[in-house]
Each structure stands twice: as C-alpha cells, then as structure tokens.
mmCIF file of C-alpha atoms in Angstrom:
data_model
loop_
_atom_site.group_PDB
_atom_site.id
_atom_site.type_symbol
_atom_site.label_atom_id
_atom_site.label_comp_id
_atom_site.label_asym_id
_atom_site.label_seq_id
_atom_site.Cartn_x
_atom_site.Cartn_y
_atom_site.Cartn_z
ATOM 1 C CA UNK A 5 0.000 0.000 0.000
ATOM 2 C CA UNK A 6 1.283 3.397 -1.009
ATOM 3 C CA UNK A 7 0.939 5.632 2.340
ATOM 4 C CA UNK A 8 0.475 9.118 1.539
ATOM 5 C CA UNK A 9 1.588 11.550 4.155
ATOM 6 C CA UNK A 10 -0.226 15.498 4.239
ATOM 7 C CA UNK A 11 1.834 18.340 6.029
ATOM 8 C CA UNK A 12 1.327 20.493 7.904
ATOM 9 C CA UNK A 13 -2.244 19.185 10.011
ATOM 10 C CA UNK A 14 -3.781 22.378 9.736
ATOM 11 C CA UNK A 15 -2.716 25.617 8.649
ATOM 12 C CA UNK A 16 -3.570 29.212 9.415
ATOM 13 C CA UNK A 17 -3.716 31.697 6.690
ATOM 14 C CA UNK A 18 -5.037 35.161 6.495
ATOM 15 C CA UNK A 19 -7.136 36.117 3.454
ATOM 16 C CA UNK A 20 -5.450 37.446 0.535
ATOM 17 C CA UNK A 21 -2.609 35.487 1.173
ATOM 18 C CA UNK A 22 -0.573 32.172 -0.112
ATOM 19 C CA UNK A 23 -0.995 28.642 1.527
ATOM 20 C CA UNK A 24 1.047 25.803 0.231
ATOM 21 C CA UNK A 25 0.383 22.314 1.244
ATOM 22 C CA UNK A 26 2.302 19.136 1.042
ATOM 23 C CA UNK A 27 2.188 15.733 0.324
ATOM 24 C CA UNK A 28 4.484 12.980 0.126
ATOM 25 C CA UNK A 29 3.960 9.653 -1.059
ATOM 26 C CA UNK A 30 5.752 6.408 0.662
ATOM 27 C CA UNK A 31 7.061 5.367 -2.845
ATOM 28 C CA UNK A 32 6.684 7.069 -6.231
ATOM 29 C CA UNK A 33 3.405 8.020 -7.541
ATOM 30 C CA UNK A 34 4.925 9.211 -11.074
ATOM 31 C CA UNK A 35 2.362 12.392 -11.741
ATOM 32 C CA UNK A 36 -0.678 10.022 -10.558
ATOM 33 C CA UNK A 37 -1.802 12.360 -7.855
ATOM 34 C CA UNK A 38 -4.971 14.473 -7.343
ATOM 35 C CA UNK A 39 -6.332 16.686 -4.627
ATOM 36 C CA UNK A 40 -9.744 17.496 -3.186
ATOM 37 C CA UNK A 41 -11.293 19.966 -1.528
ATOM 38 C CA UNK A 42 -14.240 19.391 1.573
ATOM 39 C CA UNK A 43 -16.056 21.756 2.655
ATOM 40 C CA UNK A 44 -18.169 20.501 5.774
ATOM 41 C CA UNK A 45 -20.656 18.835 5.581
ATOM 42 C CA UNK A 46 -19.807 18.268 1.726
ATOM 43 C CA UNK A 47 -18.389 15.668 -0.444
ATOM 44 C CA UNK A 48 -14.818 16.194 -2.009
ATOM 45 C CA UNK A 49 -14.416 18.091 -4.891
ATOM 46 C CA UNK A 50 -11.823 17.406 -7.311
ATOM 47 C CA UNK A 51 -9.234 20.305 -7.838
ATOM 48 C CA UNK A 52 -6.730 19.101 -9.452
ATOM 49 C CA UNK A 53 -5.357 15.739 -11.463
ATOM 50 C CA UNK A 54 -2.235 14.849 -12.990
ATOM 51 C CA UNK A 55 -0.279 16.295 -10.322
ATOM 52 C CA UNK A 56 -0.879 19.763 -11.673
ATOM 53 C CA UNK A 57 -3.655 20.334 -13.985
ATOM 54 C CA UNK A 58 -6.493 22.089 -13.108
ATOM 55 C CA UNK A 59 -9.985 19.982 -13.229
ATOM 56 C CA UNK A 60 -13.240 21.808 -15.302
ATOM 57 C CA UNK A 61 -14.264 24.932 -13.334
ATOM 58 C CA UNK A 62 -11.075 25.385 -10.926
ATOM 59 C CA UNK A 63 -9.885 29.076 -10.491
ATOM 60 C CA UNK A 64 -6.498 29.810 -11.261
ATOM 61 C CA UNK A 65 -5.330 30.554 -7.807
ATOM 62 C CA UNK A 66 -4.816 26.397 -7.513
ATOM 63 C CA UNK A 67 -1.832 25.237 -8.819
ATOM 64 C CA UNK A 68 -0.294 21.719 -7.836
ATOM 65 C CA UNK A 69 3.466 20.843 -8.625
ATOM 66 C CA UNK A 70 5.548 17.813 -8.069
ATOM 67 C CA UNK A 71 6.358 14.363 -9.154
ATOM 68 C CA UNK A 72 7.561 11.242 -7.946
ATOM 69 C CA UNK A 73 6.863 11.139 -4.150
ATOM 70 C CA UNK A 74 7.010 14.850 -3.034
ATOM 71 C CA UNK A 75 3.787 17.305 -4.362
ATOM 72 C CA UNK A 76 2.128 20.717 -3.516
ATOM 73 C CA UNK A 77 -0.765 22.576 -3.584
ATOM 74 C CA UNK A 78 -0.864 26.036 -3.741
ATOM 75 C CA UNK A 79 -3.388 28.678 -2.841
ATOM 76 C CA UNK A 80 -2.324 31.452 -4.443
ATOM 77 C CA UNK A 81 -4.229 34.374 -2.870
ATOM 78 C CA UNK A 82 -6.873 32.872 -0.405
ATOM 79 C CA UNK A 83 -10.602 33.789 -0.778
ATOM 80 C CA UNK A 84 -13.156 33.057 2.035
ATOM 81 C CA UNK A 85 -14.308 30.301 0.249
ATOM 82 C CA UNK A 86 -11.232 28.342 -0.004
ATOM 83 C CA UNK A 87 -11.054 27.599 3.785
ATOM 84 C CA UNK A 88 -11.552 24.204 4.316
ATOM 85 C CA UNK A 89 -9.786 20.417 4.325
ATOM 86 C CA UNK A 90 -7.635 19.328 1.361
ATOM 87 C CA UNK A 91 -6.488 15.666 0.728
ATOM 88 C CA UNK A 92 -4.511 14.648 -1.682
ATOM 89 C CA UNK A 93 -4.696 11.182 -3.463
ATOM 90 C CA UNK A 94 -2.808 8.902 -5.636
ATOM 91 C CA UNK A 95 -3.925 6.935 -8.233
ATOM 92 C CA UNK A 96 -0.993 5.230 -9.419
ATOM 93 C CA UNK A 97 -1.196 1.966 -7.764
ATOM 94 C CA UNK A 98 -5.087 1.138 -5.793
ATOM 95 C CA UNK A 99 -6.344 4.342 -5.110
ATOM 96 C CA UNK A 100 -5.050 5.877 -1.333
ATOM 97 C CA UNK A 101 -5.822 8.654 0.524
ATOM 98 C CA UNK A 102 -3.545 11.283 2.569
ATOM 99 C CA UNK A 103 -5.092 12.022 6.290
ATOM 100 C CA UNK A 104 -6.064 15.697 5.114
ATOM 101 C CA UNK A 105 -4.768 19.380 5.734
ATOM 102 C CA UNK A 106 -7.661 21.382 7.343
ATOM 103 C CA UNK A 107 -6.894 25.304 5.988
ATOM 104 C CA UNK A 108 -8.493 27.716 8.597
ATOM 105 C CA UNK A 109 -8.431 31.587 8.814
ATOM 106 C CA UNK A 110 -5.879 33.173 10.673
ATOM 107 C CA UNK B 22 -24.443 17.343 -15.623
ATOM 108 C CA UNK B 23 -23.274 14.298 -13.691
ATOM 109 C CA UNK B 24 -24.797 13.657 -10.495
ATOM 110 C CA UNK B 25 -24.171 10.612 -8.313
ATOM 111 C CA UNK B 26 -26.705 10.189 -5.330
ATOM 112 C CA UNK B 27 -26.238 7.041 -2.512
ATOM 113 C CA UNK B 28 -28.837 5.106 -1.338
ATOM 114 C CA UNK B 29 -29.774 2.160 1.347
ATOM 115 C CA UNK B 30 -30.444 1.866 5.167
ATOM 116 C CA UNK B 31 -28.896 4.535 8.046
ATOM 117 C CA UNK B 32 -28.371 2.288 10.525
ATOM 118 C CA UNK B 33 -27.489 -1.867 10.651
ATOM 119 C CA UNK B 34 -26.710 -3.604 13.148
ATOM 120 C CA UNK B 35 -23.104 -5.384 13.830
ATOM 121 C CA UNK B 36 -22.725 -8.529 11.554
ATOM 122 C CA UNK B 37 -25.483 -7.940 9.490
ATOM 123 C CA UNK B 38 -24.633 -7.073 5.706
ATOM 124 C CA UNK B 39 -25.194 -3.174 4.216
ATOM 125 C CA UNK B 40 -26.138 -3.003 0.898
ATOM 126 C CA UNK B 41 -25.690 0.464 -0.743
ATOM 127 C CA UNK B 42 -27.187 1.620 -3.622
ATOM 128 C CA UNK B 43 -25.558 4.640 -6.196
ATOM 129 C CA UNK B 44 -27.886 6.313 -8.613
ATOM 130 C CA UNK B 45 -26.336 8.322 -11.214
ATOM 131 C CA UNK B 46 -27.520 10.369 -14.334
ATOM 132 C CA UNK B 47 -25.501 12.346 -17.149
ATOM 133 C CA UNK B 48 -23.547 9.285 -18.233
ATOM 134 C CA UNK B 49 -23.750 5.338 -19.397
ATOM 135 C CA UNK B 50 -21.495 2.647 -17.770
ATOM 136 C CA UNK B 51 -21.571 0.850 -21.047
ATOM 137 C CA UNK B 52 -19.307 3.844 -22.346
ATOM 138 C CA UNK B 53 -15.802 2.945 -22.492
ATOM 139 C CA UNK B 54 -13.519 4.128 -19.907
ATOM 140 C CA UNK B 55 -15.876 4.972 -17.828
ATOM 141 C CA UNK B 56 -16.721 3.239 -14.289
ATOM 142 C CA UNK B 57 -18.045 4.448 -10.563
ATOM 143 C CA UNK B 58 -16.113 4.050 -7.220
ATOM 144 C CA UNK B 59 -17.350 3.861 -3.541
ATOM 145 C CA UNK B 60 -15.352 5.774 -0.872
ATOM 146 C CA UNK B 61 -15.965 5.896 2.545
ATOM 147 C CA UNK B 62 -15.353 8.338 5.691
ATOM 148 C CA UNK B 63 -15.709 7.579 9.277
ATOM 149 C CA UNK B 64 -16.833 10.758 11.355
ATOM 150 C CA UNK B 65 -13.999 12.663 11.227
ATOM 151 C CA UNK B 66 -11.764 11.293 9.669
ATOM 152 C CA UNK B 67 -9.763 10.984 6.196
ATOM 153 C CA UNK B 68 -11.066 9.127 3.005
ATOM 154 C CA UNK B 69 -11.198 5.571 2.093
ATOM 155 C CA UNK B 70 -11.495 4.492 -1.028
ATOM 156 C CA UNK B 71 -13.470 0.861 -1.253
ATOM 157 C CA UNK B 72 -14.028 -0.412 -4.376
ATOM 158 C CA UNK B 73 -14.162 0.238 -8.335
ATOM 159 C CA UNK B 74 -16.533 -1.037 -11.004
ATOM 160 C CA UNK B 75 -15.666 -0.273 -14.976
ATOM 161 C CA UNK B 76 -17.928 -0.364 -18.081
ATOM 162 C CA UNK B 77 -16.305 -3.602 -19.259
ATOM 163 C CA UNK B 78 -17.566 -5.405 -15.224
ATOM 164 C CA UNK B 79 -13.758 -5.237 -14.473
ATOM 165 C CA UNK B 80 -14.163 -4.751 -10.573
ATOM 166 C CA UNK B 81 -11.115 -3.716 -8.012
ATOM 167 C CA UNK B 82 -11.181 -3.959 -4.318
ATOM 168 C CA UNK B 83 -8.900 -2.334 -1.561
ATOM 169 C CA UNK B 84 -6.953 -5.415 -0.596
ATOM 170 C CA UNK B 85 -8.122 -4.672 3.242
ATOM 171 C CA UNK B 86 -11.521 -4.915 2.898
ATOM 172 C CA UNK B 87 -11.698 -7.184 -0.248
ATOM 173 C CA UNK B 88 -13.258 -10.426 1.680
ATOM 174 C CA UNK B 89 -16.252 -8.209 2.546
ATOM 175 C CA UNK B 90 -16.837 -6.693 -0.775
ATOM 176 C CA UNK B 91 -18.875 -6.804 -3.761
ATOM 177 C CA UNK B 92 -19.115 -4.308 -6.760
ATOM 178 C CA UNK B 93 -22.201 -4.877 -9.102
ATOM 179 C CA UNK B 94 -23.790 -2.334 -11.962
ATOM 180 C CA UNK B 95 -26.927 -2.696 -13.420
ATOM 181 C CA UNK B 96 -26.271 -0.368 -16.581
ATOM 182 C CA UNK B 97 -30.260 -0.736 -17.625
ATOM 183 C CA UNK B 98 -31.285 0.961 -14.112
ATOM 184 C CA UNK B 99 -27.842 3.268 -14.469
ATOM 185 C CA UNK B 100 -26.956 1.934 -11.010
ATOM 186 C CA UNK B 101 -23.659 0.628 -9.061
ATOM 187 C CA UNK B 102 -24.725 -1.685 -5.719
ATOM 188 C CA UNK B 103 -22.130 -2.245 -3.123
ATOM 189 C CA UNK B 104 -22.567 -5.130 -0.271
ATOM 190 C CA UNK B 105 -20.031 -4.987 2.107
ATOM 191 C CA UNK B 106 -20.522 -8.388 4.939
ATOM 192 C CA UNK B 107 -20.138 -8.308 8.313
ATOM 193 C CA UNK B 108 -20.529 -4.841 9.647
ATOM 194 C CA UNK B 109 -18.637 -4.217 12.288
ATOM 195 C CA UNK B 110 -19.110 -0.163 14.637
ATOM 196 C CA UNK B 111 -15.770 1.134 12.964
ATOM 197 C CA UNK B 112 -17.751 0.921 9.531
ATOM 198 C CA UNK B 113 -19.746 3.887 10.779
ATOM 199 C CA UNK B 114 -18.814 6.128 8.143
ATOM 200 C CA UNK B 115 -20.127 8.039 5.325
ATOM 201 C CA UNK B 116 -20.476 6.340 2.406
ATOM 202 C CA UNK B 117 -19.905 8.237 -1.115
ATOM 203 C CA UNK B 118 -19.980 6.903 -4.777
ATOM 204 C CA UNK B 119 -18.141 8.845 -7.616
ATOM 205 C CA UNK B 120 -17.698 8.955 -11.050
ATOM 206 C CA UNK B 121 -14.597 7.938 -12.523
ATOM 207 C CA UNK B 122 -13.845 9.897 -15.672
ATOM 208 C CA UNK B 123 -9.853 8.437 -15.884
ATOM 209 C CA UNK B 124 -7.155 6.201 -13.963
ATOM 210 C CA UNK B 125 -8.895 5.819 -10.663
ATOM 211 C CA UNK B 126 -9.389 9.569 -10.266
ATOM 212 C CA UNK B 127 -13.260 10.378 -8.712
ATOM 213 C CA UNK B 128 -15.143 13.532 -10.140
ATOM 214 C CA UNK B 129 -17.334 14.398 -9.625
ATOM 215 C CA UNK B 130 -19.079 12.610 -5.949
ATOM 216 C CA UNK B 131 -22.696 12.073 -4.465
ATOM 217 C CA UNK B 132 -23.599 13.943 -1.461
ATOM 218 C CA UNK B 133 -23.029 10.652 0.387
ATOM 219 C CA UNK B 134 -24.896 8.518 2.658
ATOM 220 C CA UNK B 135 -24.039 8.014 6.643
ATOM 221 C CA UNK B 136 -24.352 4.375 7.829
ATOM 222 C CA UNK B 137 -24.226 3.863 11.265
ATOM 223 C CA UNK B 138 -23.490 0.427 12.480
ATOM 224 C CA UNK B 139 -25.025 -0.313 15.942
ATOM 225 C CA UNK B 140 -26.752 -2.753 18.343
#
C-alpha cells in the first residue's frame, strides 16, 4: 500500500494570502496524484489531477506541482471560500488517501 | 451534468450485511472508460477508497476490505450496488460513490450517505 503523508495538520492563513500544502507519497506516484477539496458537511471536490492540472471549473489561484513522491498545492491568494480540508490522493497503484490538511483563517 | 446520489439503510446492526445503492444520471457505464467508485469516511476522519466497477464489469477492491466486498452495476437501471458483509461499529462512516472519468481519479461525488453500524 502506497501511504500518503499530508503536512502540515492544519494551517492558518489570512485572506489574501498564499498557503502551500504538502504531500508525500511512501514510494513514487509518477504524476498520478490528485487533490480534493471538503467543505463541511460536503463531499470532495476534485481540484486538481495529474499532479498539476487544473480539473473543469477550478480558479487559477490552484496550482499543484511535483512528481515522484514529493507534491504541492498552492493557494495562491486565499478567498473566504477556499477555507476548508484538502487531501490529496494517488492513483498510481489502488487508489489511497492522505489524512487531510484542514486550511483555517488566521 | 453528472450527479451521483447514494442510497440504502442509516443504521445496521453489527454482523449484518449493508447493501448500498448509487444512482447516477448524465452518463452510461456501457461507455468505455468509464466506471463508478465507492469511498468511505468515518466521522472525522480521512477518506477511504473501497471499491471500483468499470464499463467492461472489471471490478477492483482495496486489498483490506476485499473479503467483505462486492461491486455490481446494473447499466439498464444506471446503477452501481455495493454489499459490504459483516458490519462491524468502525464501519460507521459516510459512504460516497463517484464517477470515474480516468485512472482511478473520482469527479465528480454524491452527497453521500451516513451508515451507522449499531446494536
């Protein structure tokens, strides 16, 4: 099984500005990695695939990066609405999960 | 517009068997490529993905939970059935279904069901 490990737990941010959030994979993953966004009481939504591109209807302040075993998400300029838990995922081998990063408002 | 939406009981009690139901409209699982995945999410808690059905009936399980796990489609009724044996409390969770448009990506999800499993 291909343990995927999200840093920090949960991160402060203020509006307006950047969050970046990490994941790291316990082998590679190649680019097979996607992350989600839950807001609660809501299923996931799929932000991004591929490691890094943008799924149908994503704003341009998401941008993933990475490849192998170490990835990133990043917020660029954080709107009210984008407080909330991400997970990242990869599907390179049986689909796992990473334990979440819940983004609150500093 | 694909929309996914779960189905089946809120509550069972400790061995029986849940059976789960996903609905879905805005595409055919007799189109290739295409196929529907259960996930799961105790209260709490971070994602588990369960199993994966394709339009061909090629069916994938997570190897921890594969004993108590079947994966069915019915693509006249455009539905995906999942019967997972032996309920046990820790299998309180909320149980989602998703469309999977590539690899074992899920996009989008059904608002998801909560099963609670208790005497």
């Amino acid at each position: 099984e291909i343990v995927m490990t999200q840093s920090p737990a949960t991160l402060s941010v203020s509006p307006g500005e950047r969050a970046t959030l990490s994941c790291r994979a316990s082998q590679s993953v190649s680019s097979n990695l996607a992350w989600y966004q839950q807001k609660p009481g809501q299923a996931p939504r799929l932000l991004i695939y591929g490691a890094s591109t943008r799924a149908t209807g994503i704003p341009a302040r998401f941008s993933g990066s990475g490849s192998g075993t170490e990835f990133t998400l990043t917020i660029s300029s954080l709107q009210s609405e984008d407080f909330a838990v991400y997970y990242c995922q990869q599907y390179n081998n049986w689909p796992t999960f990473g334990q979440g990063t819940k983004l609150e408002i500093k | 517009q694909i929309t996914l939406k779960e189905s089946g009981p809120t509550l069972v009690k400790p061995t029986q068997t849940l059976t789960l139901t996903c609905t879905f409209s805005g595409f055919s699982l007799s189109t290739s490529g295409v196929g529907v995945g259960w996930i799961r999410q105790p209260p709490g808690k971070a994602l588990e993905w369960l199993a994966l059905i394709y339009w061909n009936d090629d069916k994938r399980y997570s190897p921890s939970l594969k004993s108590r796990l079947t994966i069915t489609k019915d693509t006249s009724k455009n539905q995906v059935v999942l019967t997972m044996t032996n309920m046990d409390p820790v299998d309180t969770a909320t149980y989602y279904c998703a469309h999977r448009p590539q690899g074992a990506l899920f996009d989008p999800w059904g608002q998801g069901t909560l099963v609670t499993v208790s005497s």
